[in-house]
Short mmCIF file of C-alpha atoms in Angstrom, two decimals:
data_model
loop_
_atom_site.label_atom_id
_atom_site.label_comp_id
_atom_site.label_asym_id
_atom_site.label_seq_id
_atom_site.Cartn_x
_atom_site.Cartn_y
_atom_site.Cartn_z
CA MET U 1 -6.91 -21.19 -8.50
CA PHE U 2 -4.27 -18.27 -10.07
CA THR U 3 -4.67 -15.74 -7.90
CA GLU U 4 -3.88 -17.78 -5.03
CA LEU U 5 -1.67 -19.31 -6.63
CA LEU U 6 -0.09 -15.20 -7.17
CA GLY U 7 -0.46 -14.84 -2.96
CA PHE U 8 -3.88 -14.10 -3.05
CA ASN U 9 -4.84 -15.32 0.00
CA ALA U 10 -9.44 -15.91 0.06
CA GLY U 11 -10.73 -13.26 2.57
CA ARG U 12 -14.15 -13.05 4.31
CA TYR U 13 -16.82 -10.56 2.50
CA ALA U 14 -18.45 -9.02 5.78
CA ALA U 15 -17.97 -6.48 8.33
CA GLY U 16 -15.15 -6.41 9.80
CA ALA U 17 -13.31 -8.53 7.48
CA PRO U 18 -9.73 -7.88 7.39
CA VAL U 19 -8.26 -5.73 5.10
CA THR U 20 -4.53 -5.63 5.28
CA GLY U 21 -2.52 -8.53 3.51
CA SER U 22 -3.62 -10.75 0.44
CA ILE U 23 -7.30 -10.32 -0.21
CA ASN U 24 -9.77 -12.34 -1.67
CA TYR U 25 -13.28 -10.82 -2.57
CA ALA U 26 -14.19 -12.77 -6.16
CA PHE U 27 -17.76 -14.29 -5.40
CA GLY U 28 -19.06 -17.33 -7.04
CA GLY U 29 -21.33 -16.43 -9.95
CA ALA U 30 -20.80 -12.11 -9.46
CA ARG U 31 -21.52 -9.76 -12.39
CA THR U 32 -19.48 -6.68 -13.28
CA ASP U 33 -21.98 -4.64 -12.06
CA ASN U 34 -23.90 -3.59 -8.07
CA ALA U 35 -25.89 -6.93 -7.62
CA ALA U 36 -26.37 -7.23 -3.67
CA PHE U 37 -25.63 -11.49 -3.76
CA PRO U 38 -23.69 -12.74 -5.37
CA PRO U 39 -22.43 -9.19 -4.98
CA GLY U 40 -21.47 -8.01 -7.49
CA MET U 41 -17.08 -6.88 -8.40
CA ARG U 42 -18.21 -2.41 -7.92
CA ASN U 43 -20.28 -3.68 -4.26
CA GLN U 44 -17.21 -5.69 -3.33
CA LEU U 45 -14.82 -2.71 -3.96
CA LEU U 46 -17.50 -1.08 -2.50
CA ALA U 47 -17.38 -3.13 0.81
CA TYR U 48 -13.70 -3.35 0.59
CA THR U 49 -12.96 0.50 0.82
CA GLY U 50 -15.96 1.11 3.10
CA GLY U 51 -14.06 -0.98 5.31
CA GLY U 52 -11.16 0.69 5.33
CA GLY U 53 -9.09 -1.24 2.50
CA THR U 54 -6.69 1.08 0.31
CA PHE U 55 -4.33 0.45 -2.16
CA GLY U 56 -0.34 1.82 -2.12
CA ALA U 57 2.15 1.81 -4.36
CA ASN U 58 3.55 -1.58 -4.06
CA ASP U 59 0.01 -2.76 -4.18
CA LEU U 60 -0.81 -6.25 -6.85
CA VAL U 61 -4.55 -5.72 -7.77
CA SER U 62 -6.40 -8.97 -9.70
CA VAL U 63 -9.34 -8.01 -11.37
CA LEU U 64 -11.25 -10.31 -13.95
CA GLY U 65 -15.10 -10.85 -14.17
CA GLY U 66 -17.52 -10.02 -16.91
CA ALA U 67 -18.03 -14.28 -17.41
CA ASN U 68 -20.85 -14.22 -15.56
CA ASN U 69 -23.05 -11.46 -17.06
CA ILE U 70 -22.49 -12.80 -20.44
CA PHE U 71 -23.61 -16.61 -18.93
CA GLN U 72 -26.49 -15.29 -17.57
CA ALA U 73 -27.82 -13.52 -20.11
CA PHE U 74 -26.84 -16.00 -23.19
CA PRO U 75 -29.53 -17.87 -23.11
CA GLY U 76 -32.98 -15.28 -23.10
CA ALA U 77 -30.21 -13.99 -25.91
CA ALA U 78 -29.92 -17.16 -28.13
CA ALA U 79 -33.67 -17.02 -26.92
CA SER U 80 -33.79 -14.74 -30.10
CA PRO U 81 -31.68 -15.46 -33.06
CA THR U 82 -32.68 -12.25 -34.61
CA THR U 83 -32.37 -9.45 -31.43
CA ALA U 84 -29.75 -12.17 -30.27
CA GLN U 85 -26.25 -10.52 -31.60
CA ALA U 86 -27.32 -7.11 -30.55
CA THR U 87 -28.78 -7.72 -26.62
CA MET U 88 -25.02 -9.54 -25.83
CA GLN U 89 -23.37 -7.04 -27.66
CA ALA U 90 -25.08 -4.98 -25.07
CA VAL U 91 -24.36 -7.11 -21.99
CA ALA U 92 -20.20 -6.79 -22.96
CA THR U 93 -19.87 -3.95 -23.55
CA SER U 94 -21.68 -2.80 -19.97
CA ALA U 95 -19.71 -5.63 -18.47
CA ALA U 96 -16.34 -3.72 -19.91
CA ALA U 97 -17.27 -0.23 -18.82
CA ASP U 98 -17.59 -1.80 -15.73
CA ILE U 99 -14.83 -3.63 -15.01
CA ASN U 100 -12.95 -0.08 -17.04
CA PHE U 101 -14.31 2.04 -13.78
CA ILE U 102 -13.15 -0.31 -11.29
CA VAL U 103 -9.43 -0.28 -12.87
CA ASN U 104 -9.23 2.81 -13.22
CA SER U 105 -11.09 3.22 -9.25
CA VAL U 106 -8.78 1.46 -8.10
CA ALA U 107 -5.67 2.50 -9.74
CA GLY U 108 -7.18 6.56 -8.84
CA ALA U 109 -6.49 5.44 -5.37
CA GLY U 110 -3.04 4.53 -6.24
CA ALA U 111 -2.83 0.97 -6.58
CA GLY U 112 0.90 0.31 -8.09
CA THR U 113 0.07 -2.50 -10.63
CA VAL U 114 -3.65 -4.11 -12.17
CA LEU U 115 -3.79 -7.36 -13.69
CA VAL U 116 -6.62 -7.42 -15.35
CA THR U 117 -7.31 -10.39 -17.63
CA ASN U 118 -9.58 -11.25 -20.18
CA LEU U 119 -11.94 -13.24 -21.48
CA PRO U 120 -11.28 -16.74 -22.85
CA ARG U 121 -12.37 -17.89 -26.40
CA LEU U 122 -16.24 -19.73 -24.35
CA GLY U 123 -16.84 -21.00 -27.93
CA ILE U 124 -15.14 -24.06 -27.12
CA THR U 125 -15.45 -24.27 -23.40
CA PRO U 126 -17.85 -27.41 -22.84
CA GLN U 127 -20.51 -25.53 -22.26
CA PHE U 128 -20.38 -23.70 -25.27
CA SER U 129 -19.51 -25.76 -27.97
CA ALA U 130 -20.61 -26.82 -31.10
CA SER U 131 -20.34 -29.95 -30.15
CA ASN U 132 -22.17 -29.42 -26.95
CA PRO U 133 -26.32 -30.56 -28.14
CA LEU U 134 -27.79 -27.58 -26.35
CA VAL U 135 -25.83 -25.20 -27.42
CA GLY U 136 -24.95 -26.29 -31.15
CA ALA U 137 -23.13 -24.43 -34.07
CA SER U 138 -25.19 -20.55 -34.24
CA GLY U 139 -24.58 -20.70 -30.03
CA SER U 140 -20.97 -21.32 -30.04
CA ALA U 141 -20.52 -19.46 -32.54
CA LEU U 142 -22.76 -16.75 -30.31
CA ALA U 143 -20.53 -17.11 -27.28
CA ASP U 144 -17.14 -16.13 -28.84
CA PHE U 145 -19.08 -13.07 -30.42
CA SER U 146 -19.89 -11.70 -27.03
CA GLY U 147 -15.96 -13.44 -25.47
CA THR U 148 -14.80 -11.01 -28.28
CA THR U 149 -16.68 -7.94 -27.60
CA PHE U 150 -16.01 -8.19 -24.14
CA ASN U 151 -12.38 -8.47 -24.93
CA SER U 152 -12.36 -5.18 -27.36
CA ALA U 153 -14.16 -3.34 -24.84
CA LEU U 154 -12.15 -3.54 -22.38
CA LEU U 155 -9.07 -3.17 -24.24
CA THR U 156 -10.12 -0.12 -26.17
CA GLY U 157 -10.58 1.20 -21.93
CA LEU U 158 -7.88 -0.64 -20.55
CA TYR U 159 -5.80 2.43 -22.66
CA GLY U 160 -7.59 5.40 -21.66
CA VAL U 161 -7.77 4.22 -17.98
CA ALA U 162 -3.79 3.74 -18.62
CA ALA U 163 -3.43 7.15 -19.88
CA ALA U 164 -5.49 8.90 -17.52
CA ASN U 165 -3.08 6.92 -14.17
CA PRO U 166 0.16 7.44 -14.77
CA ASN U 167 1.35 6.02 -11.81
CA SER U 168 -0.05 2.53 -11.79
CA ASN U 169 1.32 0.28 -14.21
CA ILE U 170 -2.04 -2.03 -15.54
CA ILE U 171 -1.28 -5.25 -17.24
CA LEU U 172 -3.81 -6.70 -19.44
CA MET U 173 -3.33 -10.93 -19.42
CA ASP U 174 -4.71 -12.14 -22.81
CA LEU U 175 -5.93 -16.19 -22.27
CA TYR U 176 -8.09 -15.44 -25.13
CA LYS U 177 -4.47 -15.87 -27.18
CA ILE U 178 -3.69 -18.60 -25.50
CA SER U 179 -7.42 -20.80 -25.70
CA ASP U 180 -6.27 -21.24 -29.16
CA PRO U 181 -2.89 -22.91 -28.42
CA LEU U 182 -3.82 -24.45 -25.17
CA ALA U 183 -7.09 -26.60 -27.17
CA GLY U 184 -4.85 -27.41 -29.97
CA ASN U 185 -1.92 -29.11 -27.76
CA PRO U 186 -3.01 -29.86 -24.47
CA GLY U 187 -0.40 -32.79 -24.16
CA LEU U 188 3.27 -30.48 -23.82
CA PHE U 189 0.57 -28.71 -21.04
CA GLY U 190 0.19 -31.78 -19.38
CA LEU U 191 -3.49 -32.47 -20.05
CA THR U 192 -5.67 -34.83 -22.13
CA ASN U 193 -8.93 -33.83 -22.50
CA VAL U 194 -9.84 -29.75 -23.47
CA THR U 195 -14.11 -30.89 -23.99
CA ALA U 196 -14.86 -32.42 -21.59
CA PRO U 197 -15.96 -31.37 -17.75
CA CYS U 198 -13.96 -33.31 -14.59
CA PHE U 199 -17.48 -33.03 -13.53
CA ASN U 200 -20.50 -33.70 -14.88
CA GLY U 201 -22.27 -32.28 -12.35
CA VAL U 202 -22.71 -36.08 -10.11
CA THR U 203 -19.32 -37.92 -10.72
CA VAL U 204 -15.73 -36.42 -10.94
CA CYS U 205 -13.12 -37.55 -13.82
CA ALA U 206 -10.75 -40.45 -12.09
CA ASN U 207 -7.28 -37.91 -12.84
CA PRO U 208 -8.52 -33.58 -12.53
CA ASP U 209 -5.41 -32.70 -13.02
CA SER U 210 -5.32 -34.23 -16.48
CA TYR U 211 -8.25 -32.18 -17.24
CA LEU U 212 -8.22 -28.39 -18.04
CA TYR U 213 -12.56 -27.60 -17.11
CA TRP U 214 -13.37 -28.93 -14.30
CA ASP U 215 -16.67 -27.42 -15.26
CA GLY U 216 -18.83 -27.00 -18.47
CA VAL U 217 -16.26 -23.10 -18.12
CA HIS U 218 -14.26 -23.25 -15.32
CA PRO U 219 -10.47 -24.38 -15.19
CA THR U 220 -9.38 -26.88 -12.69
CA ALA U 221 -6.43 -26.81 -10.63
CA ALA U 222 -4.24 -27.77 -13.47
CA GLY U 223 -5.67 -25.14 -15.31
CA HIS U 224 -5.09 -22.46 -12.80
CA ARG U 225 -1.79 -23.18 -12.01
CA LEU U 226 -1.41 -22.32 -16.18
CA ILE U 227 -3.03 -19.63 -15.86
CA ALA U 228 -0.52 -18.47 -12.87
CA ALA U 229 2.38 -19.03 -15.00
CA LEU U 230 1.32 -16.86 -17.98
CA ALA U 231 0.12 -14.06 -15.32
CA ASN U 232 4.01 -14.21 -13.93
CA ASP U 233 5.08 -13.44 -17.83
CA TYR U 234 2.32 -10.81 -18.05
CA LEU U 235 3.27 -9.83 -14.34
CA TYR U 236 7.39 -9.35 -14.34
CA TYR U 237 8.47 -9.10 -17.76
CA GLY U 238 10.67 -5.99 -16.93
CA ASP U 239 12.88 -8.76 -15.39
CA LEU U 240 12.18 -11.09 -17.86
CA GLY U 241 13.00 -8.88 -20.50
CA ALA U 242 16.02 -8.00 -18.90
CA GLN U 243 17.89 -10.89 -20.30
CA SER U 244 17.58 -9.24 -23.23
CA THR U 245 21.06 -7.28 -22.27
CA VAL U 246 23.27 -10.41 -23.29
CA GLN U 247 22.20 -8.44 -26.69
CA ALA U 248 23.78 -5.66 -26.32
CA GLU U 249 26.60 -6.88 -24.15
CA THR U 250 27.89 -9.36 -27.22
CA GLY U 251 28.60 -6.82 -29.92
CA PHE U 252 29.41 -5.13 -26.99
CA ARG U 253 32.48 -7.49 -26.73
CA GLN U 254 32.76 -8.67 -30.51
CA ARG U 255 33.94 -5.31 -31.38
CA GLU U 256 36.09 -4.37 -28.45
CA ASP U 257 37.55 -8.50 -29.67
CA LEU U 258 38.41 -6.58 -32.89
CA LEU U 259 40.29 -3.13 -32.47
CA ASP U 260 42.39 -5.65 -30.15
CA LEU U 261 43.69 -7.75 -33.20
CA ALA U 262 43.71 -5.13 -35.56
CA THR U 263 46.19 -3.01 -33.24
CA GLU U 264 47.64 -6.32 -32.42
CA GLY U 265 50.38 -7.24 -35.22
CA LEU U 266 51.63 -3.01 -35.01
CA SER U 267 52.23 -3.40 -31.45
CA ALA U 268 55.21 -6.42 -31.82
CA ARG U 269 58.92 -5.22 -31.94
CA GLY U 270 59.55 -6.95 -35.35
CA THR U 271 61.18 -4.31 -38.64
CA TRP U 272 58.80 -3.29 -40.29
CA GLU U 273 60.23 -3.79 -44.13
CA PRO U 274 58.62 -1.89 -46.70
CA GLY U 275 56.03 -3.98 -48.81
CA THR U 276 52.44 -4.90 -49.63
CA HIS U 277 50.85 -7.89 -47.36
CA LEU U 278 47.68 -9.85 -48.19
CA THR U 279 46.64 -11.16 -44.45
CA PHE U 280 43.24 -13.83 -44.22
CA GLY U 281 42.99 -16.42 -40.28
CA ALA U 282 40.63 -17.55 -38.42
CA LEU U 283 39.14 -16.87 -35.12
CA TYR U 284 38.00 -19.10 -32.50
CA ASP U 285 36.25 -17.06 -28.85
CA SER U 286 33.96 -17.83 -26.04
CA VAL U 287 32.75 -16.09 -23.02
CA GLU U 288 31.54 -17.06 -19.69
CA THR U 289 28.71 -14.35 -17.77
CA ASP U 290 28.30 -15.02 -13.93
CA ALA U 291 25.06 -14.26 -13.70
CA ARG U 292 23.78 -10.44 -11.94
CA GLY U 293 20.70 -10.16 -10.35
CA VAL U 294 17.47 -10.71 -12.15
CA VAL U 295 19.58 -11.43 -15.43
CA ALA U 296 20.91 -14.97 -15.91
CA ALA U 297 24.51 -16.49 -16.01
CA SER U 298 24.95 -17.18 -20.09
CA ASP U 299 27.32 -18.37 -22.29
CA ALA U 300 28.68 -18.27 -26.44
CA THR U 301 30.92 -19.90 -27.85
CA GLY U 302 31.77 -18.31 -31.92
CA TRP U 303 33.95 -18.54 -35.09
CA GLY U 304 34.97 -16.48 -37.61
CA GLY U 305 36.41 -15.82 -40.66
CA ARG U 306 39.32 -12.30 -41.70
CA VAL U 307 40.53 -11.14 -44.75
CA GLY U 308 42.79 -7.42 -44.81
CA LEU U 309 45.82 -6.30 -46.60
CA ASP U 310 48.48 -4.21 -44.96
CA HIS U 311 50.94 -1.43 -46.15
CA VAL U 312 53.98 -0.95 -44.61
CA MET U 313 55.01 2.13 -46.22
CA SER U 314 58.72 2.44 -44.81
CA ASP U 315 60.21 1.75 -41.46
CA THR U 316 58.01 4.40 -39.55
CA ALA U 317 54.91 4.00 -40.78
CA ARG U 318 52.37 1.54 -42.11
CA PHE U 319 48.57 1.47 -42.49
CA GLY U 320 45.98 -1.74 -43.20
CA LEU U 321 42.50 -2.92 -43.66
CA ALA U 322 40.68 -5.80 -42.75
CA GLY U 323 37.36 -7.36 -42.95
CA THR U 324 35.88 -9.72 -39.93
CA PHE U 325 32.25 -12.27 -40.78
CA ARG U 326 31.93 -13.65 -37.27
CA THR U 327 29.39 -15.65 -36.22
CA ALA U 328 28.51 -17.18 -32.04
CA GLU U 329 25.97 -19.02 -30.50
CA VAL U 330 24.69 -16.93 -26.61
CA ASP U 331 22.31 -18.67 -24.30
CA ALA U 332 21.05 -16.72 -21.90
CA GLY U 333 19.83 -18.74 -18.86
CA PRO U 334 15.98 -18.34 -20.62
CA MET U 335 17.07 -16.36 -23.64
CA ALA U 336 19.44 -18.20 -26.67
CA PHE U 337 20.53 -16.32 -29.81
CA ASP U 338 22.93 -16.37 -32.67
CA VAL U 339 24.55 -13.17 -33.59
CA GLU U 340 26.57 -12.85 -37.23
CA THR U 341 28.91 -10.02 -37.54
CA TYR U 342 30.25 -7.61 -40.34
CA ALA U 343 33.39 -6.19 -39.61
CA PHE U 344 35.49 -3.93 -41.35
CA ASP U 345 38.61 -2.09 -39.77
CA ILE U 346 41.38 0.47 -40.60
CA TYR U 347 44.60 0.64 -38.96
CA ALA U 348 47.49 2.66 -38.57
CA GLY U 349 50.65 2.63 -36.91
CA TRP U 350 53.98 5.47 -36.52
CA ARG U 351 57.09 3.87 -34.75
CA SER U 352 60.99 5.60 -34.01
CA GLY U 353 63.53 3.73 -32.71
CA ALA U 354 62.12 2.11 -29.35
CA MET U 355 58.97 4.22 -29.74
CA PHE U 356 55.77 3.42 -31.33
CA VAL U 357 52.26 4.61 -31.34
CA ASN U 358 49.03 3.50 -33.49
CA ALA U 359 44.95 3.75 -33.37
CA THR U 360 42.51 1.37 -35.64
CA MET U 361 39.29 2.38 -35.94
CA GLY U 362 35.87 0.43 -36.94
CA GLY U 363 32.60 -1.11 -37.50
CA SER U 364 30.24 -4.13 -37.82
CA ILE U 365 26.99 -4.94 -38.61
CA ASP U 366 25.29 -7.14 -35.79
CA LYS U 367 22.56 -9.59 -36.96
CA TYR U 368 20.99 -10.98 -34.18
CA ASP U 369 18.75 -14.42 -35.49
CA ASP U 370 16.78 -16.89 -34.01
CA ILE U 371 16.14 -15.24 -30.95
CA THR U 372 13.65 -17.58 -28.51
CA ARG U 373 12.90 -17.01 -24.68
CA ALA U 374 11.58 -19.73 -23.30
CA THR U 375 8.16 -18.06 -20.71
CA ALA U 376 7.00 -18.47 -17.76
CA LEU U 377 4.12 -20.81 -19.34
CA ALA U 378 6.12 -23.50 -20.46
CA PRO U 379 6.77 -24.94 -22.39
CA ILE U 380 5.81 -22.02 -25.19
CA VAL U 381 8.99 -20.51 -26.38
CA HIS U 382 8.80 -17.30 -27.57
CA SER U 383 10.99 -15.93 -30.97
CA GLY U 384 12.35 -12.74 -32.68
CA GLU U 385 14.66 -11.71 -34.68
CA THR U 386 16.98 -7.58 -34.86
CA ASP U 387 19.82 -5.96 -35.78
CA GLY U 388 22.23 -4.02 -34.73
CA GLY U 389 25.62 -2.02 -35.46
CA SER U 390 28.98 -0.67 -33.46
CA LEU U 391 31.50 0.76 -33.60
CA GLY U 392 34.80 1.40 -32.32
CA ALA U 393 38.00 3.33 -32.33
CA ARG U 394 41.34 2.04 -29.68
CA LEU U 395 45.11 4.33 -29.50
CA GLN U 396 47.92 2.59 -28.37
CA ALA U 397 51.53 3.84 -27.91
CA GLY U 398 54.60 2.44 -25.78
CA THR U 399 58.19 1.76 -25.53
CA TRP U 400 60.77 -1.24 -26.27
CA PHE U 401 63.33 -1.92 -23.80
CA ASP U 402 65.64 -4.46 -24.99
CA MET U 403 66.64 -6.79 -21.85
CA GLY U 404 69.62 -9.48 -24.27
CA GLY U 405 67.55 -12.01 -25.91
CA ILE U 406 63.78 -10.12 -24.47
CA ALA U 407 62.73 -7.58 -25.00
CA LEU U 408 59.81 -5.62 -23.19
CA SER U 409 57.40 -2.53 -24.16
CA PRO U 410 55.38 -1.27 -21.42
CA ARG U 411 52.49 0.09 -23.17
CA VAL U 412 49.49 2.24 -22.47
CA ALA U 413 45.84 1.74 -24.36
CA VAL U 414 42.31 3.72 -24.94
CA ASN U 415 39.76 2.28 -25.83
CA PHE U 416 35.86 3.78 -26.93
CA VAL U 417 33.23 1.54 -27.96
CA SER U 418 29.47 2.30 -29.61
CA THR U 419 26.48 -0.45 -30.30
CA ASP U 420 23.45 -0.33 -30.87
CA VAL U 421 20.47 -2.35 -30.66
CA ASN U 422 17.21 -2.02 -32.55
CA GLY U 423 13.85 -2.89 -30.81
CA TYR U 424 12.11 -5.24 -31.51
CA VAL U 425 8.82 -7.47 -30.70
CA GLU U 426 8.35 -11.14 -29.84
CA GLN U 427 6.00 -13.84 -31.59
CA GLY U 428 4.17 -16.07 -29.44
CA VAL U 429 1.42 -16.50 -27.42
CA ALA U 430 1.96 -15.72 -24.08
CA ALA U 431 3.05 -12.19 -22.72
CA GLN U 432 4.77 -10.27 -25.83
CA TYR U 433 7.76 -8.32 -24.94
CA GLU U 434 8.23 -5.18 -27.20
CA TYR U 435 12.32 -4.80 -26.64
CA GLN U 436 12.97 -0.95 -27.22
CA ASP U 437 15.89 0.70 -29.01
CA ARG U 438 19.40 0.62 -26.96
CA THR U 439 22.50 1.97 -27.00
CA VAL U 440 25.04 1.53 -24.84
CA GLU U 441 28.63 2.97 -24.63
CA GLY U 442 31.22 2.81 -23.49
CA ALA U 443 35.75 4.29 -22.86
CA SER U 444 38.34 1.85 -21.24
CA GLY U 445 41.38 1.82 -20.75
CA GLU U 446 44.40 -0.26 -19.91
CA ILE U 447 47.87 -0.67 -18.81
CA SER U 448 50.08 -3.82 -20.23
CA LEU U 449 53.73 -5.31 -20.14
CA ARG U 450 54.50 -7.55 -22.88
CA ALA U 451 57.68 -9.60 -23.41
CA GLU U 452 59.06 -10.42 -26.53
CA GLY U 453 61.87 -13.08 -27.65
CA GLY U 454 62.73 -15.43 -30.28
CA GLY U 455 64.87 -16.04 -33.62
CA ASP U 456 66.04 -17.77 -37.31
CA GLY U 457 62.61 -17.04 -38.52
CA MET U 458 60.71 -17.34 -35.08
CA ASN U 459 59.28 -15.48 -32.14
CA PHE U 460 56.97 -15.64 -29.27
CA TRP U 461 55.29 -13.04 -27.03
CA VAL U 462 53.24 -12.75 -23.45
CA GLU U 463 51.78 -10.10 -22.35
CA GLY U 464 49.31 -9.38 -19.21
CA GLY U 465 48.15 -6.22 -17.63
CA TYR U 466 44.47 -4.29 -16.45
CA ARG U 467 42.11 -2.57 -18.55
CA ASP U 468 38.88 -0.87 -16.54
CA THR U 469 36.15 1.30 -17.72
CA PHE U 470 36.40 4.99 -16.83
CA GLY U 471 33.45 6.42 -19.00
CA ASP U 472 30.30 4.47 -19.80
CA ASN U 473 27.14 5.49 -21.27
CA TRP U 474 24.70 2.35 -20.86
CA ASP U 475 21.05 2.70 -21.78
CA ALA U 476 19.11 0.94 -19.79
CA VAL U 477 17.10 -1.46 -21.03
CA ARG U 478 13.23 -1.19 -22.14
CA VAL U 479 10.40 -3.86 -22.11
CA GLY U 480 7.19 -2.64 -22.46
CA ILE U 481 4.43 -4.99 -23.39
CA ALA U 482 2.71 -5.28 -27.00
CA GLY U 483 -0.79 -4.45 -27.86
CA ASN U 484 -0.65 -4.19 -24.18
CA PRO U 485 -1.44 -0.57 -21.79
CA ALA U 486 1.71 -1.90 -19.70
CA GLN U 487 4.40 0.50 -19.25
CA VAL U 488 7.89 0.14 -20.33
CA LEU U 489 9.79 -1.00 -18.08
CA SER U 490 13.54 -0.13 -17.16
CA ARG U 491 16.47 -2.50 -15.80
CA GLU U 492 19.89 -0.13 -15.37
CA PHE U 493 22.91 -2.50 -15.88
CA ASP U 494 26.72 -1.49 -16.88
CA ASP U 495 29.55 -3.51 -18.95
CA PRO U 496 29.46 -7.11 -17.02
CA PHE U 497 33.42 -7.28 -17.71
CA GLY U 498 34.57 -4.15 -16.01
CA GLY U 499 37.72 -4.37 -14.65
CA SER U 500 39.51 -7.16 -16.07
CA MET U 501 43.18 -8.66 -16.01
CA ILE U 502 44.11 -8.90 -19.74
CA ALA U 503 46.40 -12.40 -20.60
CA SER U 504 47.49 -12.82 -24.69
CA ALA U 505 50.74 -15.20 -25.75
CA GLY U 506 51.30 -15.86 -28.85
CA ILE U 507 53.55 -17.29 -31.24
CA GLU U 508 54.84 -15.96 -34.49
CA ALA U 509 57.17 -18.53 -36.89
CA ASP U 510 58.41 -17.71 -41.63
CA VAL U 511 57.06 -19.78 -43.33
CA GLY U 512 57.65 -20.22 -47.46
CA PRO U 513 57.98 -16.11 -48.44
CA GLY U 514 54.78 -15.49 -45.82
CA SER U 515 54.41 -15.99 -41.83
CA ILE U 516 52.04 -17.47 -39.55
CA SER U 517 51.23 -16.52 -36.21
CA LEU U 518 48.86 -18.72 -33.59
CA GLY U 519 47.51 -16.20 -30.45
CA TYR U 520 45.57 -15.88 -27.63
CA ARG U 521 43.93 -12.90 -25.91
CA GLY U 522 42.13 -13.34 -22.44
CA ARG U 523 40.52 -11.38 -20.60
CA PHE U 524 39.07 -12.12 -16.70
CA GLY U 525 36.66 -9.93 -14.40
CA ASP U 526 34.53 -10.30 -11.78
CA ALA U 527 31.77 -11.41 -13.72
CA ALA U 528 33.03 -12.62 -17.11
CA ASP U 529 35.87 -14.07 -18.43
CA ASN U 530 36.23 -13.96 -22.29
CA HIS U 531 39.33 -16.23 -24.55
CA VAL U 532 39.79 -15.09 -28.06
CA GLY U 533 41.95 -17.73 -30.24
CA ALA U 534 43.61 -16.40 -34.00
CA VAL U 535 45.16 -17.73 -36.36
CA THR U 536 46.95 -15.54 -38.44
CA PHE U 537 48.50 -15.95 -42.12
CA ARG U 538 50.53 -13.16 -43.99
CA LEU U 539 51.51 -13.17 -47.47
CA PRO U 540 53.68 -10.87 -49.85
CA LEU U 541 51.88 -8.98 -52.33
CA GLN U 542 54.84 -9.16 -55.80
#
């Protein structure tokens, strides 16, 4: 059973039975009430606490019941069609009230996590299917009504229980939502028969793992493995949803790249000749990020185009602006997404003799499209989309020393970037993660040394240095489950680059009335490496 796959070992319901470790008090046929035998779920709880059992902050408690109340009341209700719905509504709401009472008791006693499971769609089980001649279409509809009535009352009550017990995380696992996808696409889950029972009361089918149902209503071991996988998607949403940190990190890193690119031309050694130039170019970038705790390794590749206007006022003053479009594909473990960035930057530079100072600032609109997350219930994949924006500024200063054919320039720079990613809700039939708004901000400083040389219409440069963060404010990744009493959980992450070596190299050549440059810039951190290549054309405007 799925609870055993989650670690609950079969316990003994008897006086003196152990009340520590992983314990299972479930009984086949048990209702939610105080029935003596099979012991109702309220009595199961009393047996545990009466034997000295306690609940702690690190405990996981699984609570699932209510179906037997419906099964046992169903024949009598179905025999009186005029009152059948009223009868089953009373049974279902009473059963839901029992479950909510149990959950409230467990949470109030200190259980850290309570996994509450609702009922699957009863009307498509072999026992209550419309194709079952003993039930028919009306009976199948009554079974569905009973289950949905229970599920609705259960969810409503759980919100109140969760509000009254803020120290317990009460998670509802929605079996109902996955019922039709399982029945409609059994082959995706390794099943071939989702309509008939494997055990017909006399014989067992040849391949039980290909069946969803063992009997008329209970899953096979294969079915329980699917439920256990679904349970993991619900239980570990804080860790699994933390993978979304890569979204903000991508927007943050791209804003840093564009700030670096905007100041590149302002820090070169060449003379500034008054005039206005049109610049346009192409970018290519790739990023590899190592795994960090619950966050898997990621890879991103992208390209972009850039158009700008550069105006040199004099040999000491220069300013310009540029617009950039970038797109990237990111694979981050179970999550993947595309990013489209529309950016605008302005920059200005000043120099006097060998000294120079330049600054740039800009912003971007970031669209995160085609977001997918492979859920714990393979092959179910959830989807989503969101957007956000980034702002940033960079200030750089340095000086030049002529060394006889080669010029050296020590320089320093500071950067500030702020990236916002708007919250969104996944779409899918497993646990629908609800990601909260997130802002990440970081200030970094760098020192570097650039060497430049060349002549006859061509020059080259190489640069090396070190960049590190001296101030940041990275919001935690906060994830909840949509339409669920589960708490919003937080996971903390910082800039994955941290301290990193920086290196760049390039070449520029005069071509006709303008020039062309080809450059590379890389960052090499403890947890991530970033590579950006650019080709830029610069043409004078007559």
